[in-house]
Short mmCIF file of C-alpha atoms in Angstrom, two decimals:
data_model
loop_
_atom_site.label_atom_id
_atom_site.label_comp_id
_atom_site.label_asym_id
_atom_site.label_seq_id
_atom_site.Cartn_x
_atom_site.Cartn_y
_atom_site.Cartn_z
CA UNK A 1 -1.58 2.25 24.84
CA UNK A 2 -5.03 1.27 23.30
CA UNK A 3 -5.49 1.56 19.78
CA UNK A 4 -7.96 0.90 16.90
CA UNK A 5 -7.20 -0.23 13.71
CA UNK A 6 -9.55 0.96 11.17
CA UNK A 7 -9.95 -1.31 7.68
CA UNK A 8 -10.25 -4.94 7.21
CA UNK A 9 -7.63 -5.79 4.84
CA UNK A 10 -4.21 -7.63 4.44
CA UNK A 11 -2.44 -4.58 5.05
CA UNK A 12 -5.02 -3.86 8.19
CA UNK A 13 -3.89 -7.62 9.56
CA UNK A 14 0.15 -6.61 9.00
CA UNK A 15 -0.16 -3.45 10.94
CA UNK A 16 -2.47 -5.31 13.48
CA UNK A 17 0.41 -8.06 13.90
CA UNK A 18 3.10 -5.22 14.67
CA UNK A 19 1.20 -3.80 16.56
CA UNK A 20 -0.11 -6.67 18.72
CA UNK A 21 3.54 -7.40 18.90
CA UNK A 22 4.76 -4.07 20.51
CA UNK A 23 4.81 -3.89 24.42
CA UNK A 24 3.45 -0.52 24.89
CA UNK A 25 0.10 -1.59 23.67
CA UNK A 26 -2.02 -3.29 26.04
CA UNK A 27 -5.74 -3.08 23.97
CA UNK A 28 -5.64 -3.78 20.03
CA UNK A 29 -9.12 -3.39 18.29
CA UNK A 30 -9.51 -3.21 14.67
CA UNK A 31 -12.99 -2.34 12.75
CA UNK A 32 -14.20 -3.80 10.82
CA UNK A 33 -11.34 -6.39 10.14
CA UNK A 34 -11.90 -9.93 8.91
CA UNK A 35 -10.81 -13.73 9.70
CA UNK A 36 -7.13 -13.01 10.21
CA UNK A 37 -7.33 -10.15 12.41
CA UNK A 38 -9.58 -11.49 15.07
CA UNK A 39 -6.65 -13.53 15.99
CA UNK A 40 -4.84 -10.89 17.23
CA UNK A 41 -7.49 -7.68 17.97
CA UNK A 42 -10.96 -7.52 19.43
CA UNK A 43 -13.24 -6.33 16.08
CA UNK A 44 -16.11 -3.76 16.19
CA UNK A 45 -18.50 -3.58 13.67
CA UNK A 46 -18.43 0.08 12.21
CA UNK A 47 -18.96 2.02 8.45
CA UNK A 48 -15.33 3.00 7.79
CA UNK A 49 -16.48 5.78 6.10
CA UNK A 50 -18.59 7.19 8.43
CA UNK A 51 -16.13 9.91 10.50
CA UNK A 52 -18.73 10.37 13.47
CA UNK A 53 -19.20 6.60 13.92
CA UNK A 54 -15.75 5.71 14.02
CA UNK A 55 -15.35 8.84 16.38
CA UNK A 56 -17.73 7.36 18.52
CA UNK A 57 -16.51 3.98 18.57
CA UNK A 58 -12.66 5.18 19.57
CA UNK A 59 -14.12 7.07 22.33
CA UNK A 60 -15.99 4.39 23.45
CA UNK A 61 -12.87 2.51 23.67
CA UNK A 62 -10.93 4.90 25.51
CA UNK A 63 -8.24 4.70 22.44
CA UNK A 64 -5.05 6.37 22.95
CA UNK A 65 -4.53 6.03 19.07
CA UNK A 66 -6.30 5.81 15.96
CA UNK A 67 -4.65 4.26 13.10
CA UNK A 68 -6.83 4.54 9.34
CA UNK A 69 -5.56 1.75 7.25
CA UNK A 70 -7.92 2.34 3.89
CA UNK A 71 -7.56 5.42 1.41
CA UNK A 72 -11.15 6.11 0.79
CA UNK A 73 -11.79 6.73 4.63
CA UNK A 74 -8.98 9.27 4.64
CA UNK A 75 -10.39 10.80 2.05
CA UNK A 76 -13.58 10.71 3.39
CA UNK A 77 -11.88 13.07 6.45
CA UNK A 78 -12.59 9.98 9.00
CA UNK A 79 -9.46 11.56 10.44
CA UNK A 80 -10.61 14.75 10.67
CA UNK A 81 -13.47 13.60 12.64
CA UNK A 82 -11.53 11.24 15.12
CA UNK A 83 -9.23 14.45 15.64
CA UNK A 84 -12.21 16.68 16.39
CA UNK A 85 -13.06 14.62 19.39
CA UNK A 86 -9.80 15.10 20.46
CA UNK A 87 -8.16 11.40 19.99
CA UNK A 88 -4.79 11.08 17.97
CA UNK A 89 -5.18 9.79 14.86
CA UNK A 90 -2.43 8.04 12.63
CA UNK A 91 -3.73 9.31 8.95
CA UNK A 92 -3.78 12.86 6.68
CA UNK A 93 -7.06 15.10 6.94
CA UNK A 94 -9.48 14.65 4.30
CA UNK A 95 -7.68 17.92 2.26
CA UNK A 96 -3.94 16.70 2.57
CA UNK A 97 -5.42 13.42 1.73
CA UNK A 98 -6.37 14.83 -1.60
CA UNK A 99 -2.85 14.19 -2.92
CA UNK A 100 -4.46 10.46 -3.60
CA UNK A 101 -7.86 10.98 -3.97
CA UNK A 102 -7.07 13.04 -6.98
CA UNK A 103 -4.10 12.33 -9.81
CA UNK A 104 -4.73 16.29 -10.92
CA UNK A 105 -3.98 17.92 -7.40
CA UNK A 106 -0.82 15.57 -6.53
CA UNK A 107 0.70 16.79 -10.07
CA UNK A 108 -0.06 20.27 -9.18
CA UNK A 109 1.35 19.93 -5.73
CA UNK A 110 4.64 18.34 -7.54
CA UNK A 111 5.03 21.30 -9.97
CA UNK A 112 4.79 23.84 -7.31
CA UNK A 113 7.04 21.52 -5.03
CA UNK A 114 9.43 20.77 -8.45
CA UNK A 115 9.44 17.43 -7.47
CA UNK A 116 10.27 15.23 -10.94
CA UNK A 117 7.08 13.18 -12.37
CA UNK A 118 5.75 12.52 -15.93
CA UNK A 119 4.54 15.27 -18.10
CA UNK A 120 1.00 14.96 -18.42
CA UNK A 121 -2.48 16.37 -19.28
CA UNK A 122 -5.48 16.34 -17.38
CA UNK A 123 -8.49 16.02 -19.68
CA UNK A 124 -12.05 16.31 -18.90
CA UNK A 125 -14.04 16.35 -22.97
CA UNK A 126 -13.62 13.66 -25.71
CA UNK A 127 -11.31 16.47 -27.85
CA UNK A 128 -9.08 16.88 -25.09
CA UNK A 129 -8.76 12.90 -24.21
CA UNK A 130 -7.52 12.60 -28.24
CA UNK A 131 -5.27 15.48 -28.01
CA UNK A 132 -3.11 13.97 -25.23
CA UNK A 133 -2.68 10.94 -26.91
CA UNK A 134 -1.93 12.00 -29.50
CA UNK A 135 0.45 14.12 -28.13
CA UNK A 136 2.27 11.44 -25.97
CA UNK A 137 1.71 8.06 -28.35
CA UNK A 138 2.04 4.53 -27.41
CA UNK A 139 2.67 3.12 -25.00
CA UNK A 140 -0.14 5.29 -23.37
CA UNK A 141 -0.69 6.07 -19.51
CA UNK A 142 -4.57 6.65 -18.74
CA UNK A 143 -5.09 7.19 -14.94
CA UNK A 144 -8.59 8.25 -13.03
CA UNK A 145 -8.60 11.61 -11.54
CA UNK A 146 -10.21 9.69 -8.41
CA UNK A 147 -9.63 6.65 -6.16
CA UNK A 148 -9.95 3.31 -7.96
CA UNK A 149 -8.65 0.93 -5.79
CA UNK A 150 -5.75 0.60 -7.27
CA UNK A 151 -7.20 -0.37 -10.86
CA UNK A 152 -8.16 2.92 -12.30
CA UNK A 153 -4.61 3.28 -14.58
CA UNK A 154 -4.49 1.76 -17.61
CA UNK A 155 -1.48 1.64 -19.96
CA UNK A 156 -1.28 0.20 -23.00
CA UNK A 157 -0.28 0.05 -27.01
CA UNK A 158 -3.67 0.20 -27.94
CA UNK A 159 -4.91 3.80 -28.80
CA UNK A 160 -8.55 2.36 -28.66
CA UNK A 161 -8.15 0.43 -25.40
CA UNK A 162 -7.01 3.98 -24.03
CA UNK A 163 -9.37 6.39 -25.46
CA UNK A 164 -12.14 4.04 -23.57
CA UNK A 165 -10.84 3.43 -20.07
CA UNK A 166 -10.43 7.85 -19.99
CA UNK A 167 -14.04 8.13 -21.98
CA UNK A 168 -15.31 6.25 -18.88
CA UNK A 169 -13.87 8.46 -15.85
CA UNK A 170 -15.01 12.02 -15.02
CA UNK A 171 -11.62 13.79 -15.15
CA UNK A 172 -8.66 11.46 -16.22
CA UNK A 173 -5.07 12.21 -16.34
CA UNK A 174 -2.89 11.18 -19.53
CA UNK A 175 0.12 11.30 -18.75
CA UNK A 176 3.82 10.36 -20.75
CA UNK A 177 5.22 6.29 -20.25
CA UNK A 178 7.73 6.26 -17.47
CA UNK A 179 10.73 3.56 -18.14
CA UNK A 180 12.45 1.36 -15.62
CA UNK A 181 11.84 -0.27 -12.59
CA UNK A 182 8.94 0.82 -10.29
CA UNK A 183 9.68 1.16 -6.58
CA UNK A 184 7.31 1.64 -3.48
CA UNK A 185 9.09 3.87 -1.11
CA UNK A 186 6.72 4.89 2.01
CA UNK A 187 7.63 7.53 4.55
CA UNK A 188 6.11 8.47 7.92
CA UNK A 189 5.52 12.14 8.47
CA UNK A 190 4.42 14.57 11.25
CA UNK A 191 3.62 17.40 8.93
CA UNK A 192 7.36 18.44 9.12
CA UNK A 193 9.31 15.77 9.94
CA UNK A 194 9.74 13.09 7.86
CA UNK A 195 11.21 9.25 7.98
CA UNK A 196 11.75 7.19 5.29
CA UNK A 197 10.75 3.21 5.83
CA UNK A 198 12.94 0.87 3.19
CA UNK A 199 12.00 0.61 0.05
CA UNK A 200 10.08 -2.94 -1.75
CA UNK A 201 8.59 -3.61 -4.94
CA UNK A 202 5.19 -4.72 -5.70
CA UNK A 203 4.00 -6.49 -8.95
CA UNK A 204 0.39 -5.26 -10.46
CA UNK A 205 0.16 -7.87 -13.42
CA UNK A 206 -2.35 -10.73 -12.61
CA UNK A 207 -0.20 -13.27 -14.33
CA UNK A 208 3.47 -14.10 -14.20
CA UNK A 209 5.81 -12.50 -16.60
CA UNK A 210 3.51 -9.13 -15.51
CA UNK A 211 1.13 -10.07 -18.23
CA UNK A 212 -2.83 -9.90 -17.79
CA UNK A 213 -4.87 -6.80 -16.12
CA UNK A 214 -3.57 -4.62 -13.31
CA UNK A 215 -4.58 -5.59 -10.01
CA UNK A 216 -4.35 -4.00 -6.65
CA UNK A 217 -1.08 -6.28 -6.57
CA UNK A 218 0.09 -10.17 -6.49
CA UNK A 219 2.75 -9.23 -4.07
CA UNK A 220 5.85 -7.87 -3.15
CA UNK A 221 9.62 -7.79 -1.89
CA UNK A 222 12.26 -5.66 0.44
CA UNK A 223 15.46 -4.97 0.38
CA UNK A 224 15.59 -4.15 -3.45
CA UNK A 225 19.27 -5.34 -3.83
CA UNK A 226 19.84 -3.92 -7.12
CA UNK A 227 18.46 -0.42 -6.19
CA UNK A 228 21.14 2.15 -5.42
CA UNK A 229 22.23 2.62 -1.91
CA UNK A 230 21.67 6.41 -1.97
CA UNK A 231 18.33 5.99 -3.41
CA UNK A 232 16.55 6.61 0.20
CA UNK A 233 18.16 10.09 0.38
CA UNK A 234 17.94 11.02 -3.09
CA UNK A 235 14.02 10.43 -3.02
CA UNK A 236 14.00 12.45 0.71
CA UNK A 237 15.61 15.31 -0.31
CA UNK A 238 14.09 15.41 -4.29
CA UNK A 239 10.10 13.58 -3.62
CA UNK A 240 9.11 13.50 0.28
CA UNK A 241 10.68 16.26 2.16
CA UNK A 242 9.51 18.82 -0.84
CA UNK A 243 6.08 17.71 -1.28
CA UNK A 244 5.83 17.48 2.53
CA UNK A 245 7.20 21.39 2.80
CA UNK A 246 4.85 22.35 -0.08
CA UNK A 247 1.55 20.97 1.69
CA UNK A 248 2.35 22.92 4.84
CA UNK A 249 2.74 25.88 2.94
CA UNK A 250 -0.49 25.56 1.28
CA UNK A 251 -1.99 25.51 4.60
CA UNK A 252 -2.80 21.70 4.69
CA UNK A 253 -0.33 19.89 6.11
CA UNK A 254 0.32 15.92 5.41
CA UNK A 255 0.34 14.14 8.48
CA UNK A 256 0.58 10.07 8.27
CA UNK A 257 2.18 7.31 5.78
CA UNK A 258 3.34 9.55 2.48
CA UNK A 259 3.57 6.65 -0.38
CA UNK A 260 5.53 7.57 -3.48
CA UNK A 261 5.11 5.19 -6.24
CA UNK A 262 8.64 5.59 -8.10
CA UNK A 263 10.05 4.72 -11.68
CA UNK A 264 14.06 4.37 -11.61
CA UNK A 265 13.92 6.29 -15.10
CA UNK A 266 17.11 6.60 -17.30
CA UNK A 267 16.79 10.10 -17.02
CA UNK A 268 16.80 9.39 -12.55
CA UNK A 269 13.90 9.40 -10.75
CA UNK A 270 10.17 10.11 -11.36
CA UNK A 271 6.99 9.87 -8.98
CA UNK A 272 4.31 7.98 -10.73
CA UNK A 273 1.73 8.64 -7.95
CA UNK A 274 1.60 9.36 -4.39
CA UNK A 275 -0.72 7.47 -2.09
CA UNK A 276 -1.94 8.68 1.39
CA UNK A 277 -1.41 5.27 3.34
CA UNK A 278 0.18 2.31 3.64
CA UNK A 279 0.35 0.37 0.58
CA UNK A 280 -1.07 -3.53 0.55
CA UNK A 281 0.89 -5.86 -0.36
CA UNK A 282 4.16 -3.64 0.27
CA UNK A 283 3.31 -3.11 3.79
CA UNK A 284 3.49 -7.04 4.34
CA UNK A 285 7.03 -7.10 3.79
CA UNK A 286 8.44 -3.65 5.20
CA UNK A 287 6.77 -4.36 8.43
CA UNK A 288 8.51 -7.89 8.16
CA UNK A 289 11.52 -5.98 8.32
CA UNK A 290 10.91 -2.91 10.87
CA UNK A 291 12.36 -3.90 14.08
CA UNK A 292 11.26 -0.40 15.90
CA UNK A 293 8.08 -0.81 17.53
CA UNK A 294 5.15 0.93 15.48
CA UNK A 295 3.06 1.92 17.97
CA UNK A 296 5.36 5.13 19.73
CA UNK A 297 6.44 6.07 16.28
CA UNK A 298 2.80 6.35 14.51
CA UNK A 299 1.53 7.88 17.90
CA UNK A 300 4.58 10.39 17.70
CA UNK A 301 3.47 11.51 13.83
CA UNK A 302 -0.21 11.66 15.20
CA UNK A 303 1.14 14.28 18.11
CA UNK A 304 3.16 15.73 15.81
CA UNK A 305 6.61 14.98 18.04
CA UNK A 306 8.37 13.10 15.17
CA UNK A 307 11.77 14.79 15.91
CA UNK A 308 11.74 13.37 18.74
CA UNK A 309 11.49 9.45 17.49
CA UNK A 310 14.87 7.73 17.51
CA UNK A 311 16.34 6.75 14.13
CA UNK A 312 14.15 3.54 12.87
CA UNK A 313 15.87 -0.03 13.01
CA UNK A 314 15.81 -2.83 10.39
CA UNK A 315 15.72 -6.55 10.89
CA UNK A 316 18.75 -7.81 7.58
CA UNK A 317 16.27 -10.23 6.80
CA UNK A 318 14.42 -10.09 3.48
CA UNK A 319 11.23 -10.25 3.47
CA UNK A 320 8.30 -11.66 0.24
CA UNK A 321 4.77 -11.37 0.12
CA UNK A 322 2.77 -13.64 -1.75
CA UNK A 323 -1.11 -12.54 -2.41
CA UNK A 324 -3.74 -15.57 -2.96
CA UNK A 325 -6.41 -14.44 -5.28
CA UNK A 326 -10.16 -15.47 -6.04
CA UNK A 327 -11.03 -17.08 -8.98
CA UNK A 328 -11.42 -14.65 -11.53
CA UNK A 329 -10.26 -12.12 -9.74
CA UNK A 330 -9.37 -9.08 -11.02
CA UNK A 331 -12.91 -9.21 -12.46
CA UNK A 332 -15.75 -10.14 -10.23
CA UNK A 333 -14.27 -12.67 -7.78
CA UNK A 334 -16.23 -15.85 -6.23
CA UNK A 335 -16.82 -15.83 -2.83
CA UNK A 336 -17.96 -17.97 0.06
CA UNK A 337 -15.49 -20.59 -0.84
CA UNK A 338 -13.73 -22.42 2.21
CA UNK A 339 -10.11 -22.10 3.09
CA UNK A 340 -7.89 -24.91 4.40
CA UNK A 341 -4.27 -25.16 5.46
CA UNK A 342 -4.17 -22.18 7.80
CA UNK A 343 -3.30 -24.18 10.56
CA UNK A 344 -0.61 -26.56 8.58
CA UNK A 345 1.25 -23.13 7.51
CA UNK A 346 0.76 -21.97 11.58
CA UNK A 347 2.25 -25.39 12.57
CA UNK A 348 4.91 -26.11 10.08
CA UNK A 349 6.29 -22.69 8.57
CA UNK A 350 5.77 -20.06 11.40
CA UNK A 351 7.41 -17.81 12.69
CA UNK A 352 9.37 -17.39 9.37
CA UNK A 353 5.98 -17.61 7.14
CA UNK A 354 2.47 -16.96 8.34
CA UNK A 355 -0.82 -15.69 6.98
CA UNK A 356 -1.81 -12.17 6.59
CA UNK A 357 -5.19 -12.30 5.57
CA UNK A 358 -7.38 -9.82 3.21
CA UNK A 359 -10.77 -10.70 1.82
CA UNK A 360 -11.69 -13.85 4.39
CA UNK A 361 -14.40 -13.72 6.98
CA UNK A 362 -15.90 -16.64 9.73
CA UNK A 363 -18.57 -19.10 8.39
CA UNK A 364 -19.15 -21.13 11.73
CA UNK A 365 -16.05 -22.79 12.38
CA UNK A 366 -14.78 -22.33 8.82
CA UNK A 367 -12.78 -19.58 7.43
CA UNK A 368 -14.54 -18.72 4.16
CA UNK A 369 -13.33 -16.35 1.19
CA UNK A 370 -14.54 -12.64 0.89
CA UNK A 371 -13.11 -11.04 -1.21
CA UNK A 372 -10.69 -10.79 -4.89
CA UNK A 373 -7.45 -11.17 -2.70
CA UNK A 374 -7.94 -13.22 -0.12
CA UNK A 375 -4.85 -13.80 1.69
CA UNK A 376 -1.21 -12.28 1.80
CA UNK A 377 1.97 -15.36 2.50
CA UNK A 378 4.56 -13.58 3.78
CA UNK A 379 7.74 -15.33 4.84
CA UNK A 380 11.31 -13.68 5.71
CA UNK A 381 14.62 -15.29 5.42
CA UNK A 382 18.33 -14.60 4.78
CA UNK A 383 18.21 -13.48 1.96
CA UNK A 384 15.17 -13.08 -1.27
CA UNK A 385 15.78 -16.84 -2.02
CA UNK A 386 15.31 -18.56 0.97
CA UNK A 387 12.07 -15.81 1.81
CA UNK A 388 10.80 -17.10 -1.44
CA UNK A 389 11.16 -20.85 -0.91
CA UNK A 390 9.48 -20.61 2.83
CA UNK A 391 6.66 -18.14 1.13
CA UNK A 392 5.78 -20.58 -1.73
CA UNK A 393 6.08 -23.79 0.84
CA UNK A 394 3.22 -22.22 3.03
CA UNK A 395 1.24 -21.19 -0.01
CA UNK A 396 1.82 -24.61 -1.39
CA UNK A 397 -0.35 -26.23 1.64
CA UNK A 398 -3.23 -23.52 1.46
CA UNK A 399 -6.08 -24.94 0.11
CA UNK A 400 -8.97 -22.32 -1.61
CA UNK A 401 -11.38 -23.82 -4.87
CA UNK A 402 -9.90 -21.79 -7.94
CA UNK A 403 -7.23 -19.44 -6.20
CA UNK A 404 -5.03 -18.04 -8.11
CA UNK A 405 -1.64 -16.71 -7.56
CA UNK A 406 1.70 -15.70 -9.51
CA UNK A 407 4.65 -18.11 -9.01
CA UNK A 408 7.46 -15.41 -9.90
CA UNK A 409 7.53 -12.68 -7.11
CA UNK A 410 11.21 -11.71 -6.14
CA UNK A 411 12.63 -14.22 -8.61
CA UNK A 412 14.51 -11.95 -10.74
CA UNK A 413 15.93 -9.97 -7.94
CA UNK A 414 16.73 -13.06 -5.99
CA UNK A 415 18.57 -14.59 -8.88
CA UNK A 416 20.43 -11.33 -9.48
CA UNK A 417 21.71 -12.29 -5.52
CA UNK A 418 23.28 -15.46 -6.46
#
């Protein structure tokens, strides 16, 4: 099987690296990709958001499969267009794909669906913005209507702080706090079938102690030992098979990676958001842990033959994720800055650590920064401790002017192992 990666990210490089590791596929390209990724794929120049030119460049190819990594190409309908030429394509049409691309449509896909999620307004004037948080109080939720990269939700004590971030979107979506834990639980779908992957958790907070702005997120964990065992089937039957059901019905059915974003709420389970791809950094450690090779089971939710795909197999390892950031990153990061060590953690740590990279890019011989987060640790082991200690040795001997990075992913949940 030949297949093309499209994005250039950390989560591009961790589907790249299953993929270049399953025998059926005998031609990996990715475009555009970065530093990381060349390792493993051939890389093609190409605007990801440009349907026809990515169309082009998978026929040229000869793909068998197209897999979109990024949201804003799906939402573009990049799928759409690599379908229309008659190639399979791993990713939701520009319509279905709506269910990210905007907060108001994914709430009123999960009322008609009765899937449970946060009461909430959607506001477009100044009188309406004041109204809903007014109604709801403090803490307050404040999430863009549209794709923001992960940074468009803001939630906070401060009415002020709140009434600003919706003042500056188009259409924003105030919505009630959710309690509890948060929980990433993706799910791969044919339009009708669906199959859960295992659940993780990610951490948005810049700092440790989830203090400081939201990011696109510092990293992330799997398995969730203090989750409920049922909690896979609960979500399937309550979140993923309903929503997936309601979009066929509508006449737009969801084909690709269905993310729920999850609060374990006293009250049980809410969706905070849905996303229309994999998420980055959870993707890092659930592929860690998939022992299935990806490339029949994304081609069989492309051909829309998901019944037919064997029941998916886990590795018992644990698996963490530790993003490298920029300095100043979330703001706007420095780049251009050289990275050393990549070879020390490729000597020393792998295969139970290695380097998923995000924002980097070639300078010459030198692998330069490119980006806010710049690379992704990830590191498996027995259990969340020992994945911890081998993830923080390898980021430990990476060596990047300024980087930042939190020093507290998985630690509570790998205490609570103990």
């Amino acid at each position: 099987m030949k297949v093309l990666v499209i994005g250039g990210g950390a989560r591009e490089h961790a589907l790249c690296r299953s993929l270049s590791l399953d025998p059926d596929v005998t031609a990996l390209h990715c475009a555009p990709g970065n530093a990381g990724i060349a390792e493993v794929a051939e890389l093609h120049p190409v605007d990801q958001l440009d349907g026809e030119a990515v169309a082009r460049l998978a026929a040229s190819l000869h793909s068998d499969l197209v897999v979109v990594g990024p949201e804003a190409p799906l939402v573009a309908g990049v799928a759409d267009a690599v379908r229309a030429v008659g190639i399979p394509c791993f990713g939701p049409s520009g319509e279905a794909a709506r269910l990210e691309g905007s907060k108001a449509f994914a709430k009123d896909v999960m009322a008609a669906a009765g899937v449970p999620t946060a009461r909430s307004y959607v506001c477009t004037t100044p009188a309406e913005i004041d109204e809903a948080l007014d109604a709801f109080g403090a803490p307050y939720v404040v999430k863009d209507d549209g794709l923001a990269a992960g940074k468009g939700v803001v939630v906070t004590e401060d009415v002020e702080a709140a009434r600003a971030h919706a003042l500056a979107c188009d259409r924003v979506v105030i919505e009630e706090f959710l309690d509890g834990p948060e929980v990433s639980l993706f799910a791969i779908t044919d339009g009708v079938t669906v199959l859960p992957l295992q659940p993780a958790q990610d951490f948005k907070r810049a700092l440790d102690g989830d203090e400081g702005p939201n990011t696109g997120g510092m990293g992330a964990y799997s398995p969730l030992p203090w989750a409920d065992p049922k909690l896979v089937d609960e979500v399937m039957a309550s979140v993923l098979q309903p929503t997936v059901d309601e979009l066929r019905r509508r006449g737009t059915p969801f084909s690709g990676l269905l993310y729920a974003g999850l609060a374990i709420t006293s009250r049980g389970v809410r969706v905070i958001e849905f996303n229309a791809r994999f998420g980055d950094p959870e993707t890092q450690v659930v592929l860690a842990r998939l022992k299935t090779p990806l490339a029949g089971v994304l081609l069989h939710s492309a051909n829309g033959t998901l019944d037919v795909q064997p029941t998916l197999a886990w590795r018992d390892d644990a698996a963490v994720t530790v993003v490298v950031a920029s300095h100043n990153y979330p703001g706007t990061p420095r780049t251009g800055d050289p990275i050393d060590g990549l070879d020390e953690v490729a000597a020393q740590d792998a295969p139970h650590a290695y380097v998923l990279h995000a924002g980097t890019r070639r300078d010459g011989d030198a692998v330069v920064s490119a980006g806010g987060r710049v690379l992704s640790v990830t590191a498996t082991g027995a259990d969340l401790a020992q994945a911890r200690e081998r993830a923080y040795a390898a980021v430990g001997r990476i060596r990047l002017d300024g980087a930042q990075h939190r020093t507290d992913i998985a630690r509570k949940a790998a205490d609570a192992q103990v």
